[in-house]
């Protein structure tokens, strides 16, 4: 239950950042992330990730977010996106 609460808090912070334009990823990064998520097996109902429960259109906007499966990383980190 604690993990669920932590995930909800993290998601709320991320959604708030996305709505306010805080920590915003560059447009090309957002587009690449959304393209990757759009073909992911964990995408549910075309908008939510079954793995981390995020709303993809919000999570992909935030530079400091990453895919829970490691498919795309925090923008500016040493990891590369596929």
Short mmCIF file of N, CA, C and O in Angstrom, two decimals:
data_model
loop_
_atom_site.label_atom_id
_atom_site.label_comp_id
_atom_site.label_asym_id
_atom_site.label_seq_id
_atom_site.Cartn_x
_atom_site.Cartn_y
_atom_site.Cartn_z
N UNK A 1 0.82 -1.20 0.00
CA UNK A 1 0.00 0.00 0.00
C UNK A 1 0.87 1.26 0.00
O UNK A 1 0.51 2.24 -0.63
N UNK A 2 2.03 1.21 0.68
CA UNK A 2 2.93 2.37 0.71
C UNK A 2 3.45 2.67 -0.69
O UNK A 2 3.51 3.83 -1.09
N UNK A 3 3.79 1.63 -1.45
CA UNK A 3 4.27 1.84 -2.82
C UNK A 3 3.21 2.52 -3.67
O UNK A 3 3.51 3.39 -4.49
N UNK A 4 1.97 2.15 -3.47
CA UNK A 4 0.86 2.76 -4.21
C UNK A 4 0.72 4.25 -3.86
O UNK A 4 0.51 5.08 -4.75
N UNK A 5 0.85 4.57 -2.59
CA UNK A 5 0.77 5.96 -2.15
C UNK A 5 1.94 6.76 -2.72
O UNK A 5 1.75 7.88 -3.22
N UNK A 6 3.14 6.19 -2.68
CA UNK A 6 4.32 6.87 -3.22
C UNK A 6 4.15 7.12 -4.72
O UNK A 6 4.50 8.18 -5.22
N UNK A 7 3.63 6.13 -5.45
CA UNK A 7 3.40 6.26 -6.88
C UNK A 7 2.38 7.36 -7.16
O UNK A 7 2.54 8.16 -8.08
N UNK A 8 1.34 7.45 -6.34
CA UNK A 8 0.32 8.48 -6.51
C UNK A 8 0.91 9.87 -6.27
O UNK A 8 0.66 10.80 -7.04
N UNK A 9 1.71 10.01 -5.23
CA UNK A 9 2.35 11.30 -4.94
C UNK A 9 3.30 11.69 -6.07
O UNK A 9 3.27 12.83 -6.55
N UNK A 10 4.12 10.76 -6.52
CA UNK A 10 5.05 11.02 -7.62
C UNK A 10 4.28 11.44 -8.88
O UNK A 10 4.66 12.40 -9.55
N UNK A 11 3.21 10.73 -9.17
CA UNK A 11 2.39 11.06 -10.35
C UNK A 11 1.76 12.43 -10.24
O UNK A 11 1.69 13.18 -11.23
N UNK A 12 1.30 12.79 -9.07
CA UNK A 12 0.69 14.11 -8.86
C UNK A 12 1.72 15.22 -9.05
O UNK A 12 1.43 16.24 -9.69
N UNK A 13 2.91 15.02 -8.54
CA UNK A 13 3.98 16.00 -8.73
C UNK A 13 4.32 16.12 -10.21
O UNK A 13 4.45 17.23 -10.74
N UNK A 14 4.46 14.99 -10.89
CA UNK A 14 4.77 15.01 -12.31
C UNK A 14 3.69 15.68 -13.14
O UNK A 14 3.99 16.49 -14.03
N UNK A 15 2.44 15.39 -12.84
CA UNK A 15 1.34 16.02 -13.57
C UNK A 15 1.32 17.54 -13.33
O UNK A 15 1.08 18.31 -14.25
N UNK A 16 1.58 17.95 -12.11
CA UNK A 16 1.63 19.37 -11.79
C UNK A 16 2.77 20.05 -12.55
O UNK A 16 2.58 21.13 -13.14
N UNK A 17 3.94 19.42 -12.59
CA UNK A 17 5.06 19.97 -13.36
C UNK A 17 4.68 20.11 -14.83
O UNK A 17 4.96 21.13 -15.46
N UNK A 18 4.04 19.08 -15.38
CA UNK A 18 3.66 19.12 -16.80
C UNK A 18 2.67 20.24 -17.07
O UNK A 18 2.82 20.98 -18.06
N UNK A 19 1.69 20.39 -16.22
CA UNK A 19 0.67 21.42 -16.41
C UNK A 19 1.24 22.84 -16.27
O UNK A 19 0.79 23.75 -16.95
N UNK A 20 2.24 23.00 -15.40
CA UNK A 20 2.83 24.32 -15.18
C UNK A 20 4.03 24.60 -16.09
O UNK A 20 4.57 25.70 -16.08
N UNK A 21 4.46 23.58 -16.85
CA UNK A 21 5.61 23.75 -17.74
C UNK A 21 6.93 23.78 -17.00
O UNK A 21 7.93 24.29 -17.51
N UNK A 22 6.97 23.20 -15.81
CA UNK A 22 8.19 23.14 -15.01
C UNK A 22 8.97 21.90 -15.42
O UNK A 22 8.40 20.83 -15.59
N UNK A 23 10.30 22.04 -15.55
CA UNK A 23 11.15 20.89 -15.88
C UNK A 23 10.73 20.29 -17.22
O UNK A 23 10.68 19.08 -17.38
N UNK A 24 10.44 21.15 -18.16
CA UNK A 24 9.88 20.72 -19.45
C UNK A 24 10.96 20.15 -20.37
O UNK A 24 12.02 20.75 -20.56
N UNK A 25 10.67 19.00 -20.94
CA UNK A 25 11.56 18.37 -21.93
C UNK A 25 11.40 19.08 -23.27
O UNK A 25 10.32 19.59 -23.59
N UNK A 26 12.47 19.13 -24.07
CA UNK A 26 12.36 19.72 -25.41
C UNK A 26 11.34 18.97 -26.26
O UNK A 26 11.12 17.77 -26.09
N UNK A 27 10.74 19.69 -27.20
CA UNK A 27 9.67 19.14 -28.04
C UNK A 27 10.09 17.84 -28.71
O UNK A 27 9.32 16.87 -28.74
N UNK A 28 11.31 17.78 -29.25
CA UNK A 28 11.75 16.57 -29.96
C UNK A 28 11.88 15.38 -29.02
O UNK A 28 11.62 14.24 -29.41
N UNK A 29 12.23 15.63 -27.76
CA UNK A 29 12.31 14.56 -26.77
C UNK A 29 10.90 14.06 -26.43
O UNK A 29 10.66 12.85 -26.37
N UNK A 30 9.97 14.99 -26.24
CA UNK A 30 8.58 14.63 -25.95
C UNK A 30 8.01 13.79 -27.09
O UNK A 30 7.40 12.74 -26.86
N UNK A 31 8.24 14.21 -28.32
CA UNK A 31 7.72 13.48 -29.48
C UNK A 31 8.31 12.07 -29.56
O UNK A 31 7.59 11.10 -29.82
N UNK A 32 9.62 11.94 -29.31
CA UNK A 32 10.26 10.62 -29.36
C UNK A 32 9.71 9.72 -28.25
O UNK A 32 9.40 8.54 -28.48
N UNK A 33 9.57 10.27 -27.04
CA UNK A 33 9.03 9.48 -25.93
C UNK A 33 7.62 9.00 -26.25
O UNK A 33 7.29 7.84 -26.02
N UNK A 34 6.79 9.89 -26.78
CA UNK A 34 5.41 9.52 -27.08
C UNK A 34 5.33 8.48 -28.19
O UNK A 34 4.48 7.60 -28.16
N UNK A 35 6.23 8.58 -29.16
CA UNK A 35 6.27 7.58 -30.23
C UNK A 35 6.63 6.21 -29.65
O UNK A 35 6.01 5.20 -29.98
N UNK A 36 7.62 6.19 -28.77
CA UNK A 36 8.02 4.94 -28.13
C UNK A 36 6.87 4.38 -27.29
O UNK A 36 6.53 3.20 -27.39
N UNK A 37 6.25 5.22 -26.48
CA UNK A 37 5.15 4.77 -25.62
C UNK A 37 3.95 4.31 -26.44
O UNK A 37 3.25 3.37 -26.05
N UNK A 38 3.73 4.96 -27.57
CA UNK A 38 2.58 4.62 -28.42
C UNK A 38 2.62 3.20 -28.96
O UNK A 38 1.58 2.62 -29.27
N UNK A 39 3.82 2.63 -29.04
CA UNK A 39 3.92 1.26 -29.54
C UNK A 39 4.29 0.26 -28.44
O UNK A 39 4.61 -0.89 -28.71
N UNK A 40 4.23 0.71 -27.19
CA UNK A 40 4.63 -0.13 -26.07
C UNK A 40 3.51 -1.10 -25.66
O UNK A 40 2.34 -0.76 -25.66
N UNK A 41 3.91 -2.29 -25.28
CA UNK A 41 2.95 -3.31 -24.84
C UNK A 41 2.25 -2.94 -23.54
O UNK A 41 1.20 -3.49 -23.22
N UNK A 42 2.81 -2.01 -22.78
CA UNK A 42 2.22 -1.60 -21.51
C UNK A 42 1.25 -0.43 -21.63
O UNK A 42 0.64 -0.04 -20.64
N UNK A 43 1.12 0.13 -22.84
CA UNK A 43 0.18 1.23 -23.02
C UNK A 43 -1.25 0.71 -22.92
O UNK A 43 -1.62 -0.24 -23.59
N UNK A 44 -2.03 1.34 -22.10
CA UNK A 44 -3.42 0.92 -21.85
C UNK A 44 -4.37 2.03 -22.27
O UNK A 44 -4.18 3.19 -21.89
N UNK A 45 -5.35 1.69 -23.05
CA UNK A 45 -6.39 2.64 -23.47
C UNK A 45 -5.82 3.89 -24.14
O UNK A 45 -6.39 4.97 -24.05
N UNK A 46 -4.67 3.75 -24.80
CA UNK A 46 -4.01 4.83 -25.53
C UNK A 46 -3.58 6.02 -24.68
O UNK A 46 -3.30 7.08 -25.22
N UNK A 47 -3.55 5.89 -23.35
CA UNK A 47 -3.11 7.04 -22.57
C UNK A 47 -2.40 6.69 -21.26
O UNK A 47 -1.71 7.54 -20.70
N UNK A 48 -2.54 5.52 -20.73
CA UNK A 48 -1.97 5.20 -19.42
C UNK A 48 -1.01 4.02 -19.53
O UNK A 48 -1.24 3.06 -20.23
N UNK A 49 0.09 4.13 -18.77
CA UNK A 49 1.08 3.05 -18.71
C UNK A 49 0.66 2.06 -17.63
O UNK A 49 0.44 2.45 -16.49
N UNK A 50 0.54 0.79 -18.00
CA UNK A 50 0.18 -0.23 -17.01
C UNK A 50 1.32 -0.50 -16.03
O UNK A 50 1.09 -0.97 -14.93
N UNK A 51 2.54 -0.21 -16.42
CA UNK A 51 3.70 -0.49 -15.57
C UNK A 51 3.82 0.52 -14.43
O UNK A 51 3.95 0.15 -13.28
N UNK A 52 3.80 1.81 -14.75
CA UNK A 52 3.98 2.83 -13.70
C UNK A 52 2.69 3.59 -13.38
O UNK A 52 2.68 4.42 -12.49
N UNK A 53 1.64 3.29 -14.13
CA UNK A 53 0.30 3.89 -13.91
C UNK A 53 0.23 5.38 -14.28
O UNK A 53 -0.72 6.07 -13.94
N UNK A 54 1.25 5.89 -14.99
CA UNK A 54 1.25 7.31 -15.35
C UNK A 54 0.31 7.60 -16.51
O UNK A 54 -0.09 6.71 -17.25
N UNK A 55 0.00 8.87 -16.67
CA UNK A 55 -0.68 9.35 -17.87
C UNK A 55 0.44 9.77 -18.81
O UNK A 55 1.19 10.73 -18.53
N UNK A 56 0.59 9.04 -19.90
CA UNK A 56 1.74 9.17 -20.79
C UNK A 56 1.91 10.60 -21.31
O UNK A 56 3.03 11.12 -21.34
N UNK A 57 0.83 11.27 -21.71
CA UNK A 57 0.98 12.61 -22.28
C UNK A 57 1.55 13.60 -21.27
O UNK A 57 2.22 14.55 -21.65
N UNK A 58 1.35 13.37 -19.98
CA UNK A 58 1.92 14.23 -18.95
C UNK A 58 3.36 13.83 -18.62
O UNK A 58 4.26 14.67 -18.58
N UNK A 59 3.58 12.55 -18.40
CA UNK A 59 4.91 12.08 -18.01
C UNK A 59 5.96 12.39 -19.07
O UNK A 59 7.08 12.78 -18.74
N UNK A 60 5.61 12.27 -20.33
CA UNK A 60 6.56 12.49 -21.40
C UNK A 60 6.99 13.96 -21.52
O UNK A 60 8.01 14.25 -22.13
N UNK A 61 6.23 14.87 -20.94
CA UNK A 61 6.56 16.30 -20.97
C UNK A 61 7.66 16.69 -19.98
O UNK A 61 8.31 17.72 -20.14
N UNK A 62 7.87 15.89 -18.96
CA UNK A 62 8.76 16.25 -17.86
C UNK A 62 10.17 15.68 -18.10
O UNK A 62 10.35 14.47 -18.20
N UNK A 63 11.15 16.58 -18.19
CA UNK A 63 12.53 16.17 -18.52
C UNK A 63 13.11 15.18 -17.52
O UNK A 63 13.84 14.27 -17.89
N UNK A 64 12.78 15.33 -16.24
CA UNK A 64 13.37 14.48 -15.21
C UNK A 64 12.67 13.14 -15.02
O UNK A 64 13.03 12.38 -14.14
N UNK A 65 11.69 12.85 -15.84
CA UNK A 65 11.01 11.54 -15.77
C UNK A 65 11.72 10.52 -16.65
O UNK A 65 12.45 10.87 -17.58
N UNK A 66 11.47 9.25 -16.38
CA UNK A 66 12.03 8.17 -17.20
C UNK A 66 11.04 7.02 -17.26
O UNK A 66 10.13 6.92 -16.43
N UNK A 67 11.24 6.17 -18.24
CA UNK A 67 10.40 4.98 -18.40
C UNK A 67 10.76 3.96 -17.32
O UNK A 67 11.95 3.69 -17.11
N UNK A 68 9.78 3.36 -16.66
CA UNK A 68 10.09 2.39 -15.61
C UNK A 68 10.75 1.12 -16.16
O UNK A 68 11.41 0.40 -15.43
N UNK A 69 10.62 0.88 -17.45
CA UNK A 69 11.25 -0.28 -18.08
C UNK A 69 12.61 0.08 -18.69
O UNK A 69 13.25 -0.75 -19.30
N UNK A 70 13.02 1.35 -18.58
CA UNK A 70 14.31 1.78 -19.08
C UNK A 70 14.37 2.02 -20.58
O UNK A 70 15.45 2.16 -21.14
N UNK A 71 13.22 2.11 -21.22
CA UNK A 71 13.18 2.29 -22.67
C UNK A 71 13.60 3.72 -23.04
O UNK A 71 14.28 3.93 -24.03
N UNK A 72 13.23 4.71 -22.24
CA UNK A 72 13.74 6.08 -22.40
C UNK A 72 14.11 6.60 -21.03
O UNK A 72 13.58 6.19 -20.02
N UNK A 73 15.11 7.50 -21.03
CA UNK A 73 15.70 7.94 -19.78
C UNK A 73 15.41 9.41 -19.50
O UNK A 73 14.83 10.10 -20.33
N UNK A 74 15.88 9.87 -18.36
CA UNK A 74 15.78 11.27 -17.99
C UNK A 74 16.52 12.08 -19.04
O UNK A 74 17.63 11.73 -19.44
N UNK A 75 15.91 13.15 -19.52
CA UNK A 75 16.56 13.99 -20.53
C UNK A 75 17.80 14.63 -19.93
O UNK A 75 17.75 15.19 -18.84
N UNK A 76 18.91 14.51 -20.65
CA UNK A 76 20.16 15.07 -20.17
C UNK A 76 21.01 14.08 -19.40
O UNK A 76 22.13 14.38 -19.03
N UNK A 77 20.49 12.86 -19.16
CA UNK A 77 21.30 11.85 -18.47
C UNK A 77 22.21 11.18 -19.49
O UNK A 77 22.10 11.40 -20.68
N UNK A 78 23.09 10.34 -19.01
CA UNK A 78 24.01 9.67 -19.92
C UNK A 78 23.34 8.54 -20.69
O UNK A 78 23.90 8.04 -21.66
N UNK A 79 22.16 8.13 -20.27
CA UNK A 79 21.45 7.06 -20.97
C UNK A 79 20.85 7.56 -22.27
O UNK A 79 20.48 8.72 -22.40
N UNK A 80 20.81 6.71 -23.25
CA UNK A 80 20.25 7.07 -24.53
C UNK A 80 18.87 6.48 -24.70
O UNK A 80 18.59 5.40 -24.20
N UNK A 81 18.05 7.18 -25.44
CA UNK A 81 16.72 6.66 -25.74
C UNK A 81 16.82 5.75 -26.96
O UNK A 81 17.63 5.97 -27.85
N UNK A 82 16.00 4.75 -26.99
CA UNK A 82 15.96 3.87 -28.16
C UNK A 82 14.99 4.39 -29.16
O UNK A 82 14.01 4.96 -28.88
#
